[in-house]
Amino acid sequence: MQTDFLLQIKDLKASIDNKEILKGLNLEVKHGEIHAIMGPNGSGKSTLANVLTGREIATVTAGTVTYEGKNLLEMSPEERAREGIFLSFQYPIEIPGVSMVNFMKTAINEQRKYRGLEPLSASDFLRLMREKKELVEIDSALTNRSVNEGFSGGEKKKNEIFQMAMLEPRLALLDETDSGLDIDALRIVANGVNKIRRPDTSVIVITHYQRLLDYIVPDYVHVLYDGRIVRSAGPELALELEERGYDWIRKDADLSEETWTTDRK
Amino acid sequence: MDYRQEVTGRLTELWEGRETGILKGSPEIFNRYRTDAFSQFLRLGIPDRKNEAYRYTNLEKSFSHKYEKYFSPKPDDFREAERFHCEVEDLDVWNMVLLNGFFPRGEEGLAMLPGGIWVGSMRAAAKQFPSLVEKHYNKYAKNEKDGLVSLNTALATDGLFIYAPGNTVNSKPIQIVNLLQSEQDFFSQDRNLLIADDGARMSLLVCDHAISPQHYLTNTVTEIFVGRDASFEIIRVQNQHNYSGKITHTFIHQERDSYATSNNITLHGGLVRNATWHKLNGENAETHSYGLFLADRQQHIANFVKVDHVAPNCNSTQLFKGILDENATGAFNGRIMVHKDAQNTNAYQSNNNIILSDTARMDTKPQLEIYADDVKCSHGATVGQLDENALFYLRSRGIDAREAKLMLMFGFAHDVVKNIPIEALRDRIDHLVVQRLRGELSYCASCAIQCN
Ligand SMILES: Nc1ncnc2c1ncn2[C@@H]1O[C@H](COP(=O)(O)OP(=O)(O)O)[C@@H](O)[C@H]1O
Ligand SMILES: [Mg+2]
C-alpha cells in the first residue's frame, strides 16, 4: 500500500537506564515536509533522533515507527542510512586516523552497493566531493584531514551538512545544527540544506531558535516537552516561543497532564 | 627439569665446541668478548618472569623447542635467497637480501653505495674497517640484566654492517629484506652494527619475512651509533608466522644535535619481543620510538623501550599501539629515565591498546624515573575497546558494522604508521595493515615488498 507518509511514529516510548525519556510520542511526516521540533533541554529531542537512527543508548519499550511502510525499529543503523535516513549530530564525533576522503568514499560506495550500483570511479568521486564542498562552502583543507579531528564547532556542523550533501538523504534529522554557529555560518549551513533538498526530501529540524527557521521554513512546529509532543502548529508557533519562551508551554502541559504527573509520583 | 636449564645445557655444548665452531672465521673483535659474555649468560640465564623486563612474557614455548641448527647458513643456502626478487611500487630503495639475518658471501660481502655509504657483513667490515668496528662493537649493547644480550655476544658470528661516513647522505633508503628460510628448525644469533658518523644521514628499512614454515627463533642484537648532527631512521616490518620467535635488542646511542627514529611494525609472529634502548648522550638530541602490533590466535607481542636522558636539552617521544584479538597477549614496558644532569628534558610516552575479544590480554607498564629538576614529562597508557560512539557515527552513514570496525582499527593503527618518514612505504604499510585486519595477509603472502 502506497502511503503519503514517509515517517509515522505512534505512541513511542523509550527509556535510558530504566528511566523513561520518551513517554508516548506521536509524529507523522509526509514526503517533502519540513517539521521543526523545539523544546527545553532534556526534553528528549536527541533521544528521539537516536531512536530513529538506531543508536542503542535508549531502549524502545513501546510504540511503532514506520518508515516508507517498513518497520524502522527492526533495521540496523547502516540499513536505515542506506534507506535514506541521515542525522546531523548535535555533537559530531572525532575519529582520528580515518580520513574524510576514505570515510565518504566508503559511505557512498556502501550506499551504491545497496542500490545495486557499481562503486564510483576515483575521478567521479573526487568530482562529487568538489561539487558538494562548494555547495556548503567547506574549506578544502578540512576534507583532507581526519574525520572532525581538530575541527572547530562550526566546522563540525558544516561537515555534517557536507556529508548530508554527499549522501542525499530522503529524511534528514538536523539536531541543533545551528547551535554554536555565528550568523554567517548559520546562513551557509541553512542555505546548504535548502540547496541539497529535493522536493520530496523531508526534514526534521531540532532547534531552540527561530533564526534557523527563517532560512529553513517549516510546515509544522512541534513542542517536545518531557517526552511528548505537547503542542503542534504552523511556523507561527516558533515565533511565539521565541517571544514567550517555554514557560507557558510548561504550565499548559503540566496542567493538562496533571493526572499523569501525580501518577508518576 | 626447568626448561631453562635444559636449554642452557644445549647452548653450553655449542660453546664447548667453539674452537671448531663459533671461533673459526669469526672476527677477532667478536671473539675477544665471548668468554666474558658466555659466563654472564650462565649467571643471568634465559630471562624468566622474575625478571622485571620479562614479567609478562613467557619465553618457554619458543626456547624449549629443540632446534636443529644454530649457526649461519652455508653458501648453498643463499642461492635461493639471491634469486628472491622484490619490488614495491614507487618505493625507490637500495635493496639487499639477507638470509636468517646473515649477509650472503660472508667475508667478501661489503660494498659502497653511490653517495658513500657502506653496506655489508660484519665479517667483511671487521677486515676492512678494523679500528672503526673496534671503536663501536659491543660498546652500546650494555645490559647487566638480560642474559639474551650476552648470549648473542657469546655466540653471534656475523650480521649486518652499515657505515655512513661523516656527512654522507643516502640518496635513497636502504632496504634489507631478511628472509627466514630453512629446511631445519633453527635458533640463530645475528649481530648488527650500524654507524651514522657525524653529520651523516640515512634511513633503513628492515623487513623480516618468513618464507618457510619451520620453527625459528632469532635473537638479534643491533648497535646503532648516531654521531653529532647525524640523522638515522630505522623501520622494521615484522611479518612472520605462528611458529617463529623473534627477539630483538636495539641499542641506539646518540651524540649531540643528532636525530633518530625507530619504528617497529609487527604484523605477524608467534612470539615477538622488541627491546629498544635510546641513549641521549649529547645535548640537543632528539629521539622517537614508535611501535605498532596486530596480534591474534596465541601470539604474544612485547615491546620494551627505554629512553635514557643522559644529556640536557633533549627531546624524546614514545608511541606504541597494539590491537589484540582471540587469545593474543601483549606487553608494553616503557621507561623514561632522566639523569641528574639532563636539565630541560622533554619526554613523552604513550601506549594505547585495543582488545577485541574477551580472552585477549594486554599488560602495560609505563615508568618514569626523574633525577633532574627542570623536566617536562608525560606518560599514559590505555587498554580498551573500540569507541562505540565512533562506531555508531560511521554506521549512521551507511557503513556496515564490520567495515566500520576495520576503519576504526585502521585509524588507530595509522596514528603510528603516519610517522614513517618514507611516503611510499607508509602507504604500503597502511595497505598491509588493512589486509592484516581483514585477515587477508598470511605470513608468506607478502611483506613490505611484493615478491615475484
Ligand atoms: N547517554 C545517556 N545516559 C543517561 N541519560 C541520558 C543519556 N542521554 C540522554 N540522557 C537523558 O535523557 C534525557 C533527554 O535527553 P536528550 O534527549 O539529550 O534531550 P534534548 O536533546 O531534548 O536536550 C535527559 O534527562 C538526559 O539526561
Ligand atoms: Mg539534544
CSV table of N, CA, C and O in Angstrom, one decimal, chain A residues 34 84-89 100 103-104 108 111 132 135-136 156-175 177 189-198 201-205 216, chain B residues 393 397:
chain,number,residue,atom,x,y,z
A,34,ILE,N,8.7,19.8,6.0
A,34,ILE,CA,9.7,20.2,7.0
A,34,ILE,C,9.0,20.4,8.3
A,34,ILE,O,8.0,21.1,8.4
A,84,GLY,N,18.0,6.0,3.4
A,84,GLY,CA,17.9,7.4,3.2
A,84,GLY,C,17.7,8.3,4.5
A,84,GLY,O,17.3,9.4,4.4
A,85,ILE,N,18.0,7.7,5.6
A,85,ILE,CA,17.9,8.5,6.9
A,85,ILE,C,19.2,9.1,7.2
A,85,ILE,O,20.2,8.4,7.1
A,86,PHE,N,19.2,10.3,7.5
A,86,PHE,CA,20.5,11.0,7.8
A,86,PHE,C,20.4,11.8,9.1
A,86,PHE,O,19.4,12.6,9.2
A,87,LEU,N,21.3,11.7,10.0
A,87,LEU,CA,21.3,12.6,11.2
A,87,LEU,C,22.5,13.5,11.2
A,87,LEU,O,23.7,13.0,11.1
A,88,SER,N,22.2,14.8,11.3
A,88,SER,CA,23.3,15.7,11.5
A,88,SER,C,23.4,15.8,13.1
A,88,SER,O,22.5,16.2,13.7
A,89,PHE,N,24.5,15.3,13.6
A,89,PHE,CA,24.7,15.1,15.0
A,89,PHE,C,24.8,16.4,15.8
A,89,PHE,O,25.4,17.3,15.3
A,100,MET,N,38.7,11.9,5.9
A,100,MET,CA,37.4,12.3,5.4
A,100,MET,C,37.1,11.7,4.1
A,100,MET,O,36.0,11.2,3.8
A,103,PHE,N,36.4,8.0,4.5
A,103,PHE,CA,35.1,7.9,5.1
A,103,PHE,C,34.0,8.0,4.1
A,103,PHE,O,33.1,7.2,4.0
A,104,MET,N,34.0,9.1,3.4
A,104,MET,CA,33.0,9.4,2.4
A,104,MET,C,32.9,8.4,1.3
A,104,MET,O,31.9,8.0,0.8
A,108,ILE,N,29.6,6.3,0.5
A,108,ILE,CA,29.0,6.4,-0.8
A,108,ILE,C,28.9,5.1,-1.5
A,108,ILE,O,27.9,4.7,-2.0
A,111,GLN,N,26.4,2.7,0.0
A,111,GLN,CA,25.1,3.1,-0.3
A,111,GLN,C,24.8,2.6,-1.8
A,111,GLN,O,23.7,2.1,-2.1
A,132,LYS,N,30.1,19.1,-3.9
A,132,LYS,CA,29.4,19.3,-2.7
A,132,LYS,C,30.1,20.2,-1.7
A,132,LYS,O,29.5,20.9,-0.9
A,135,LEU,N,29.0,23.6,-2.5
A,135,LEU,CA,27.6,23.8,-2.0
A,135,LEU,C,27.6,24.2,-0.6
A,135,LEU,O,26.7,25.1,-0.2
A,136,VAL,N,28.4,23.6,0.3
A,136,VAL,CA,28.3,24.0,1.7
A,136,VAL,C,29.5,24.9,2.1
A,136,VAL,O,29.7,25.1,3.3
A,156,LYS,N,32.6,21.5,12.4
A,156,LYS,CA,32.0,20.2,12.6
A,156,LYS,C,30.6,20.2,12.0
A,156,LYS,O,30.1,19.3,11.3
A,157,LYS,N,29.8,21.3,12.3
A,157,LYS,CA,28.5,21.4,11.8
A,157,LYS,C,28.4,21.5,10.3
A,157,LYS,O,27.6,20.8,9.7
A,158,LYS,N,29.3,22.3,9.8
A,158,LYS,CA,29.4,22.4,8.3
A,158,LYS,C,29.7,21.0,7.7
A,158,LYS,O,29.2,20.6,6.6
A,159,ASN,N,30.5,20.3,8.4
A,159,ASN,CA,30.9,19.0,7.9
A,159,ASN,C,29.8,18.0,7.9
A,159,ASN,O,29.6,17.1,7.0
A,160,GLU,N,28.9,18.2,8.9
A,160,GLU,CA,27.7,17.3,8.9
A,160,GLU,C,26.8,17.6,7.6
A,160,GLU,O,26.4,16.7,7.0
A,161,ILE,N,26.7,18.9,7.3
A,161,ILE,CA,25.9,19.2,6.2
A,161,ILE,C,26.5,18.8,4.9
A,161,ILE,O,25.9,18.4,3.9
A,162,PHE,N,27.9,18.9,4.9
A,162,PHE,CA,28.6,18.4,3.7
A,162,PHE,C,28.3,16.9,3.5
A,162,PHE,O,28.0,16.4,2.4
A,163,GLN,N,28.3,16.1,4.6
A,163,GLN,CA,28.0,14.7,4.5
A,163,GLN,C,26.6,14.5,4.0
A,163,GLN,O,26.3,13.6,3.2
A,164,MET,N,25.7,15.3,4.5
A,164,MET,CA,24.3,15.2,4.0
A,164,MET,C,24.2,15.5,2.5
A,164,MET,O,23.5,14.8,1.8
A,165,ALA,N,25.0,16.5,2.1
A,165,ALA,CA,25.0,16.8,0.6
A,165,ALA,C,25.5,15.6,-0.2
A,165,ALA,O,25.0,15.2,-1.3
A,166,MET,N,26.6,14.9,0.4
A,166,MET,CA,27.1,13.7,-0.3
A,166,MET,C,26.1,12.6,-0.4
A,166,MET,O,26.0,11.9,-1.4
A,167,LEU,N,25.4,12.4,0.7
A,167,LEU,CA,24.6,11.2,0.8
A,167,LEU,C,23.1,11.4,0.3
A,167,LEU,O,22.4,10.4,0.1
A,168,GLU,N,22.7,12.6,0.1
A,168,GLU,CA,21.4,12.9,-0.4
A,168,GLU,C,20.3,12.1,0.2
A,168,GLU,O,19.6,11.3,-0.4
A,169,PRO,N,20.0,12.4,1.5
A,169,PRO,CA,19.0,11.6,2.2
A,169,PRO,C,17.6,11.9,1.8
A,169,PRO,O,17.3,13.0,1.2
A,170,ARG,N,16.7,11.0,2.2
A,170,ARG,CA,15.2,11.3,2.0
A,170,ARG,C,14.6,11.9,3.3
A,170,ARG,O,13.6,12.6,3.2
A,171,LEU,N,15.2,11.5,4.4
A,171,LEU,CA,14.8,12.1,5.7
A,171,LEU,C,16.0,12.6,6.4
A,171,LEU,O,16.9,11.8,6.8
A,172,ALA,N,16.1,13.9,6.6
A,172,ALA,CA,17.2,14.5,7.3
A,172,ALA,C,16.8,14.9,8.6
A,172,ALA,O,15.8,15.6,8.8
A,173,LEU,N,17.6,14.5,9.7
A,173,LEU,CA,17.3,15.0,11.0
A,173,LEU,C,18.4,15.9,11.4
A,173,LEU,O,19.6,15.5,11.4
A,174,LEU,N,18.1,17.2,11.6
A,174,LEU,CA,19.1,18.1,12.0
A,174,LEU,C,19.0,18.4,13.5
A,174,LEU,O,18.1,19.1,13.9
A,175,ASP,N,19.9,17.9,14.3
A,175,ASP,CA,19.9,18.0,15.7
A,175,ASP,C,20.7,19.2,16.2
A,175,ASP,O,21.9,19.1,16.3
A,177,THR,N,21.7,21.8,14.7
A,177,THR,CA,22.8,22.1,13.7
A,177,THR,C,23.2,23.6,13.8
A,177,THR,O,24.3,23.9,13.5
A,189,VAL,N,25.1,27.2,6.3
A,189,VAL,CA,24.6,25.9,6.6
A,189,VAL,C,23.1,25.7,6.2
A,189,VAL,O,22.7,24.8,5.5
A,190,ALA,N,22.3,26.8,6.5
A,190,ALA,CA,20.9,26.7,6.2
A,190,ALA,C,20.7,26.7,4.7
A,190,ALA,O,19.9,25.9,4.1
A,191,ASN,N,21.4,27.6,4.0
A,191,ASN,CA,21.3,27.6,2.5
A,191,ASN,C,21.8,26.3,1.9
A,191,ASN,O,21.2,25.8,0.9
A,192,GLY,N,22.8,25.7,2.5
A,192,GLY,CA,23.3,24.4,2.1
A,192,GLY,C,22.1,23.4,2.1
A,192,GLY,O,21.9,22.7,1.2
A,193,VAL,N,21.5,23.4,3.3
A,193,VAL,CA,20.4,22.4,3.4
A,193,VAL,C,19.3,22.7,2.3
A,193,VAL,O,18.8,21.7,1.7
A,194,ASN,N,19.0,23.9,2.1
A,194,ASN,CA,18.0,24.2,1.1
A,194,ASN,C,18.4,23.8,-0.3
A,194,ASN,O,17.6,23.4,-1.1
A,195,LYS,N,19.7,24.0,-0.6
A,195,LYS,CA,20.2,23.6,-1.9
A,195,LYS,C,20.2,22.0,-2.1
A,195,LYS,O,20.0,21.5,-3.2
A,196,ILE,N,20.5,21.3,-1.0
A,196,ILE,CA,20.6,19.9,-1.1
A,196,ILE,C,19.2,19.3,-1.2
A,196,ILE,O,19.0,18.3,-1.9
A,197,ARG,N,18.2,19.9,-0.6
A,197,ARG,CA,16.9,19.3,-0.5
A,197,ARG,C,16.3,19.2,-1.9
A,197,ARG,O,16.3,20.1,-2.7
A,198,ARG,N,15.7,18.1,-2.2
A,198,ARG,CA,14.9,17.9,-3.3
A,198,ARG,C,13.4,18.1,-2.9
A,198,ARG,O,13.2,18.0,-1.7
A,201,THR,N,12.4,15.6,-0.4
A,201,THR,CA,13.2,15.3,0.9
A,201,THR,C,12.4,15.9,2.1
A,201,THR,O,11.9,17.0,2.0
A,202,SER,N,12.3,15.1,3.1
A,202,SER,CA,11.7,15.5,4.3
A,202,SER,C,12.8,15.9,5.3
A,202,SER,O,13.8,15.3,5.3
A,203,VAL,N,12.5,16.9,6.2
A,203,VAL,CA,13.5,17.3,7.1
A,203,VAL,C,12.8,17.5,8.5
A,203,VAL,O,11.7,18.0,8.6
A,204,ILE,N,13.5,17.0,9.5
A,204,ILE,CA,13.1,17.3,10.9
A,204,ILE,C,14.2,18.1,11.5
A,204,ILE,O,15.3,17.7,11.6
A,205,VAL,N,13.8,19.4,11.8
A,205,VAL,CA,14.8,20.3,12.4
A,205,VAL,C,14.6,20.5,13.9
A,205,VAL,O,13.6,20.9,14.3
A,216,ILE,N,15.2,27.9,6.9
A,216,ILE,CA,14.6,26.6,6.6
A,216,ILE,C,13.2,26.7,7.2
A,216,ILE,O,12.9,26.5,8.4
B,393,TYR,N,28.8,6.5,14.6
B,393,TYR,CA,28.9,7.6,13.7
B,393,TYR,C,29.1,7.0,12.2
B,393,TYR,O,28.4,7.4,11.3
B,397,ARG,N,26.2,6.5,8.7
B,397,ARG,CA,26.4,6.9,7.3
B,397,ARG,C,26.3,5.8,6.3
B,397,ARG,O,26.7,5.9,5.1
